């Protein structure tokens, strides 16, 4: 088993069979459900694991504890990917005190029935718990990701047990940059709650953090400021990079042609441009890209006097996550009554600080010479 420090042991599990996290986010590299044990004069277990891993997780706990019994189980987040093994834990260790806030205990009752976990200790925001050498401070982080979420700060080893925050998709050993799957995870799951994430960042800004132990993904040790900076950017809805995302739907390939022509025009100008077919790329990947870059082109057909369904769904995903502070342009296609740009702009009406490109490119069935010139002008406008 891996050690985080001399007396903090990783007791989490890998889920390599997961197809969809929370029923909607593909997890091609699996997922971890992290848990930790602090071995001190008193022993604290940090969170449990998903229901499919109860036995494996309990074996990890037993292996970490040796002959000792846990004094505390600390529940940072009640979502079942972290709490579903609670009942089995309480059966195995009936004398252990269960530490959580009042909202979490209310959720325990509604998820698992009020009969489980008799030894309950309710903690308040800012309260501390001494384990001996280690002192944990509980910091409430409502809506990062659920209302009962709290994080713990180990004042001794300067470790932030951050609940879902700073997590990412991917089982242990998953390749790729942390930020790519952390961004998709963050935007998908917590993106709507930027204000609340900012509140958490403010609460921990005065703390020295040397290690972050999230509930998903790797333990973060080096260059902690880099991870906090990413969370600051994401939660304040700023773009991370200069570049254009072109998100399109296409029925017969003509709107796709326009999207790819624009992509080529931008790249010819030395600009970063990425192009996605919303019918064939999972929505969560494109949504994360739209939040990464500072410019977005939406290209779709008029469809049933509205817009193509995947584009409507995509814009819904953006707006429900408070998409804002971006430059947006439209390409519409319509053989007899094009109205897609009007519909798309209407769907973005409540999004704040959006700068719209003046010129809409309107295609009547297929791209003509005039459209090619318009796409070239659109590329110029995006480069201004
Ligand atoms: Fe990893 Fe919000 O649960």
XYZ file of C-alpha atoms and ligand atoms in Angstrom:
387
model
C 0.000 0.000 0.000
C 1.245 3.503 -0.752
C 2.252 5.919 1.939
C 1.437 9.602 1.689
C 3.757 10.328 4.622
C 5.313 8.151 7.324
C 2.012 7.884 9.158
C -0.587 8.542 6.452
C -1.454 5.566 4.276
C -3.424 5.514 1.039
C -6.302 3.031 1.316
C -8.262 3.859 -1.832
C -9.288 1.588 -4.687
C -9.148 1.601 -8.493
C -12.294 1.213 -10.569
C -11.161 -0.007 -13.980
C -14.582 -1.180 -15.123
C -16.443 2.105 -14.835
C -18.055 3.185 -18.093
C -19.848 6.364 -17.014
C -19.040 8.329 -13.872
C -22.260 9.577 -12.298
C -24.098 8.044 -15.222
C -22.966 10.649 -17.738
C -19.200 11.218 -17.874
C -17.139 8.616 -19.749
C -14.158 7.435 -17.744
C -11.977 5.731 -20.368
C -9.085 5.367 -17.933
C -11.235 4.349 -14.966
C -11.519 6.147 -11.655
C -10.140 6.023 -8.149
C -12.155 6.269 -4.957
C -9.571 7.567 -2.547
C -9.389 6.944 1.161
C -6.607 7.554 3.669
C -5.683 6.365 7.139
C -3.824 8.583 9.604
C -1.986 6.460 12.178
C -1.323 8.500 15.278
C -2.126 8.061 18.972
C -5.658 7.985 17.630
C -6.430 6.549 14.209
C -8.561 8.370 11.672
C -9.933 6.857 8.463
C -10.763 9.407 5.801
C -13.876 8.457 3.795
C -15.016 5.085 2.432
C -15.466 3.821 -1.149
C -18.015 3.031 -3.827
C -20.393 0.115 -3.230
C -18.656 -2.112 -5.761
C -15.415 -1.973 -3.749
C -16.495 -2.408 -0.146
C -14.613 -5.671 0.417
C -11.436 -4.461 -1.272
C -11.535 -1.179 0.622
C -12.086 -2.885 3.993
C -9.149 -5.174 3.255
C -7.040 -2.070 2.613
C -8.193 -0.582 5.907
C -7.413 -3.779 7.809
C -4.022 -3.994 6.182
C -3.210 -0.372 7.077
C -4.406 -0.716 10.679
C -2.735 -4.008 11.545
C -3.992 -4.995 14.992
C -5.311 -1.540 15.819
C -8.889 -0.301 15.718
C -9.887 3.003 14.114
C -10.966 5.733 16.524
C -12.587 7.938 13.890
C -14.094 7.729 10.438
C -14.243 11.189 8.919
C -16.841 11.777 6.228
C -15.926 14.670 3.985
C -18.551 14.029 1.336
C -21.680 11.917 1.400
C -21.985 11.154 -2.306
C -22.222 7.356 -2.595
C -18.937 7.001 -4.498
C -17.357 7.831 -1.118
C -19.953 6.802 1.440
C -21.496 3.563 0.170
C -19.228 1.383 2.317
C -20.186 3.227 5.483
C -22.646 0.646 6.748
C -20.167 -2.212 6.277
C -17.493 -0.182 8.069
C -19.808 0.486 11.026
C -20.626 -3.224 11.203
C -16.933 -4.116 11.267
C -15.903 -1.330 13.657
C -18.975 -0.599 15.783
C -17.028 1.417 18.390
C -15.525 3.882 15.912
C -16.774 7.454 16.142
C -18.206 8.743 12.882
C -17.246 12.369 12.324
C -19.282 14.527 9.963
C -21.313 17.706 9.914
C -25.049 17.824 10.538
C -25.916 17.996 6.839
C -23.896 14.855 6.157
C -25.629 12.959 8.965
C -29.016 13.981 7.574
C -27.917 12.545 4.229
C -26.663 9.347 5.866
C -30.151 8.865 7.258
C -31.837 9.482 3.927
C -29.431 7.334 1.912
C -28.847 4.441 4.268
C -31.487 4.698 7.018
C -31.141 6.222 10.455
C -30.221 2.874 12.022
C -26.579 2.898 10.919
C -23.573 4.533 12.563
C -24.601 4.976 16.207
C -21.488 6.796 17.447
C -21.967 10.101 15.733
C -19.884 13.203 16.376
C -21.153 16.368 14.716
C -18.459 18.904 13.887
C -18.706 22.611 13.103
C -16.891 24.701 10.561
C -13.393 25.514 11.836
C -13.463 22.903 14.611
C -10.301 20.907 15.238
C -9.658 17.284 16.173
C -6.416 16.177 17.775
C -5.169 12.700 16.928
C -1.972 13.112 18.962
C 0.779 14.478 16.766
C -1.699 15.439 14.052
C -4.399 18.062 14.421
C -7.116 18.223 11.802
C -9.101 21.358 11.123
C -12.463 20.981 9.388
C -13.353 23.590 6.786
C -16.823 23.481 5.312
C -16.963 23.686 1.520
C -20.667 23.671 0.613
C -21.421 22.881 -3.054
C -17.897 21.729 -3.801
C -19.679 19.454 -4.819
C -22.682 18.856 -2.528
C -23.962 21.017 0.331
C -22.477 18.869 3.121
C -18.915 18.811 1.751
C -16.077 19.687 4.072
C -12.324 19.439 3.715
C -9.743 18.750 6.420
C -6.434 20.467 6.917
C -3.726 18.530 8.716
C -1.933 21.301 10.605
C 1.014 19.028 11.345
C 1.969 17.803 7.877
C 0.277 20.713 5.999
C -1.960 18.355 4.043
C -5.295 19.332 2.585
C -7.782 16.472 2.391
C -9.773 18.204 -0.297
C -12.831 15.982 -0.919
C -13.817 16.137 -4.623
C -11.768 19.296 -5.202
C -8.567 18.718 -7.184
C -9.778 15.283 -8.255
C -9.701 13.970 -11.783
C -10.927 11.084 -13.888
C -8.568 8.156 -14.267
C -7.501 5.162 -12.181
C -4.026 5.076 -10.667
C -1.427 4.925 -13.363
C -3.635 6.793 -15.867
C -1.494 8.611 -18.377
C -1.883 12.162 -19.574
C -1.679 15.557 -17.984
C -3.505 15.997 -14.669
C -5.154 19.188 -15.908
C -6.900 17.623 -18.909
C -8.962 15.101 -16.967
C -9.114 17.351 -13.880
C -10.610 20.118 -16.019
C -13.217 17.834 -17.568
C -14.055 16.510 -14.107
C -14.208 19.973 -12.544
C -16.229 21.662 -15.312
C -18.600 18.731 -15.559
C -19.256 18.234 -11.893
C -18.608 21.501 -10.074
C -18.499 24.025 -12.934
C -21.776 25.649 -11.941
C -20.477 26.445 -8.453
C -17.556 28.766 -9.185
C -18.535 31.167 -6.415
C -18.461 28.384 -3.837
C -15.113 27.098 -5.113
C -13.723 30.611 -4.844
C -14.933 30.667 -1.221
C -13.013 27.460 -0.509
C -9.873 28.811 -2.179
C -10.152 31.922 -0.035
C -10.577 29.814 3.104
C -7.393 27.845 2.374
C -5.388 30.772 0.995
C -3.917 31.540 4.417
C -2.830 27.918 4.943
C 0.474 26.433 3.917
C -0.394 23.402 1.784
C 2.375 20.938 0.953
C 0.242 17.987 -0.192
C -3.309 17.698 -1.514
C -5.159 14.429 -0.941
C -8.312 14.470 -3.079
C -11.047 11.835 -3.210
C -10.244 11.032 -6.855
C -7.022 10.863 -8.796
C -3.445 11.207 -7.653
C -2.094 12.697 -4.441
C -0.664 16.064 -5.466
C 2.717 16.956 -4.014
C 4.853 19.148 -6.227
C 4.147 22.688 -7.323
C 0.901 22.880 -5.327
C 0.469 26.481 -6.494
C -0.051 25.228 -10.051
C -3.098 23.179 -9.048
C -4.560 25.997 -6.976
C -4.021 28.408 -9.868
C -5.945 26.092 -12.221
C -8.823 25.941 -9.766
C -8.765 29.717 -9.444
C -8.963 30.112 -13.252
C -11.711 27.518 -13.673
C -13.838 28.792 -10.810
C -13.599 32.397 -11.959
C -14.564 31.356 -15.524
C -11.438 32.814 -17.098
C -9.991 31.236 -20.222
C -6.807 29.271 -19.705
C -5.481 29.629 -23.217
C -5.865 31.674 -26.372
C -7.583 29.639 -29.058
C -10.829 28.845 -30.844
C -13.111 25.883 -30.311
C -15.344 25.183 -33.313
C -18.256 23.006 -32.225
C -20.515 21.843 -35.014
C -23.292 19.516 -36.003
C -23.767 18.506 -39.597
C -26.473 16.482 -41.339
C -24.930 15.998 -44.800
C -21.405 17.286 -44.237
C -21.902 20.855 -45.451
C -21.805 22.522 -42.034
C -18.852 20.299 -41.202
C -17.158 21.602 -44.353
C -17.658 25.191 -43.181
C -16.340 24.361 -39.695
C -13.228 22.707 -41.117
C -12.619 25.537 -43.582
C -12.703 28.020 -40.700
C -10.391 25.791 -38.663
C -7.932 25.750 -41.574
C -8.137 29.529 -41.992
C -7.314 30.023 -38.317
C -4.413 27.595 -38.374
C -3.039 29.289 -41.501
C -2.948 32.462 -39.414
C -0.959 30.667 -36.731
C -3.895 30.502 -34.342
C -4.766 27.547 -32.129
C -8.036 26.040 -33.376
C -9.803 22.786 -32.535
C -12.891 21.415 -34.253
C -15.444 18.987 -32.781
C -18.472 17.154 -34.179
C -21.003 17.300 -31.351
C -22.782 14.204 -32.652
C -19.643 12.107 -32.423
C -17.611 13.514 -29.562
C -18.726 13.062 -25.992
C -20.224 16.312 -24.764
C -18.083 16.483 -21.617
C -14.855 16.689 -23.633
C -16.115 19.536 -25.830
C -17.612 21.426 -22.875
C -14.230 21.268 -21.111
C -12.539 22.584 -24.266
C -15.027 25.467 -24.506
C -14.066 26.477 -20.956
C -10.355 26.092 -21.700
C -10.142 28.463 -24.666
C -11.227 32.077 -25.020
C -13.186 31.861 -28.300
C -16.036 29.647 -29.437
C -17.720 29.193 -32.811
C -21.053 27.381 -32.865
C -22.018 25.918 -36.236
C -25.279 24.102 -36.778
C -28.274 23.563 -39.007
C -31.760 24.910 -38.651
C -33.790 21.876 -37.644
C -37.534 21.641 -36.954
C -37.592 25.455 -36.883
C -35.014 25.252 -34.100
C -31.457 23.911 -34.029
C -29.976 20.462 -34.298
C -30.570 18.621 -30.993
C -26.899 18.001 -30.132
C -26.178 21.734 -30.443
C -29.085 22.630 -28.167
C -27.808 20.095 -25.644
C -24.280 21.482 -25.902
C -25.393 25.055 -25.257
C -27.474 23.821 -22.313
C -24.365 22.177 -20.868
C -22.485 25.463 -21.225
C -25.124 27.742 -19.758
C -25.920 25.508 -16.800
C -22.225 25.777 -15.907
C -22.277 29.588 -16.139
C -20.365 29.858 -19.415
C -19.195 33.469 -19.663
C -16.305 35.827 -20.490
C -15.763 34.492 -24.006
C -15.956 35.603 -27.642
C -18.658 33.715 -29.556
C -19.514 33.534 -33.253
C -22.125 31.649 -35.264
C -22.258 29.664 -38.484
C -25.761 28.625 -39.461
C -27.074 26.435 -42.217
C -30.613 26.440 -43.563
C -31.879 25.439 -46.968
C -35.142 27.388 -46.867
C -35.483 29.353 -43.600
C -32.167 29.630 -41.719
C -32.705 30.706 -38.132
C -30.114 28.746 -36.154
C -27.988 31.748 -35.177
C -31.014 33.522 -33.738
C -31.909 30.450 -31.684
C -28.326 29.925 -30.487
C -27.935 33.558 -29.465
C -31.236 33.368 -27.606
C -30.018 30.324 -25.678
C -26.930 32.269 -24.607
C -28.927 35.356 -23.668
C -28.301 35.043 -19.929
C -24.581 34.287 -20.268
C -22.504 37.165 -18.949
C -19.673 39.019 -20.639
C -20.019 37.394 -24.044
C -18.591 39.318 -26.998
C -20.374 38.302 -30.204
C -18.726 38.470 -33.609
C -20.596 40.961 -35.791
C -20.859 38.744 -38.834
C -22.892 35.515 -38.876
C -21.997 33.111 -41.680
C -25.215 31.857 -43.257
C -24.965 28.798 -45.506
C -27.840 27.923 -47.824
C -27.367 24.154 -48.053
C -23.717 24.081 -49.087
C -20.696 26.364 -48.805
C -20.426 28.755 -51.767
C -17.721 31.220 -52.755
C -19.307 34.006 -50.748
C -19.374 31.754 -47.678
C -15.673 31.030 -48.142
C -14.957 34.759 -48.065
C -17.167 35.156 -45.003
C -15.302 32.359 -43.228
C -12.033 34.065 -44.062
C -13.408 37.302 -42.585
C -14.564 35.388 -39.523
C -11.036 34.043 -39.075
C -9.701 37.606 -39.331
C -12.218 38.794 -36.749
C -11.245 35.986 -34.375
C -7.600 37.012 -34.684
C -8.194 40.691 -33.867
Fe -16.643 12.009 -5.854
Fe -19.098 14.326 -5.484
O -18.325 12.628 -5.422
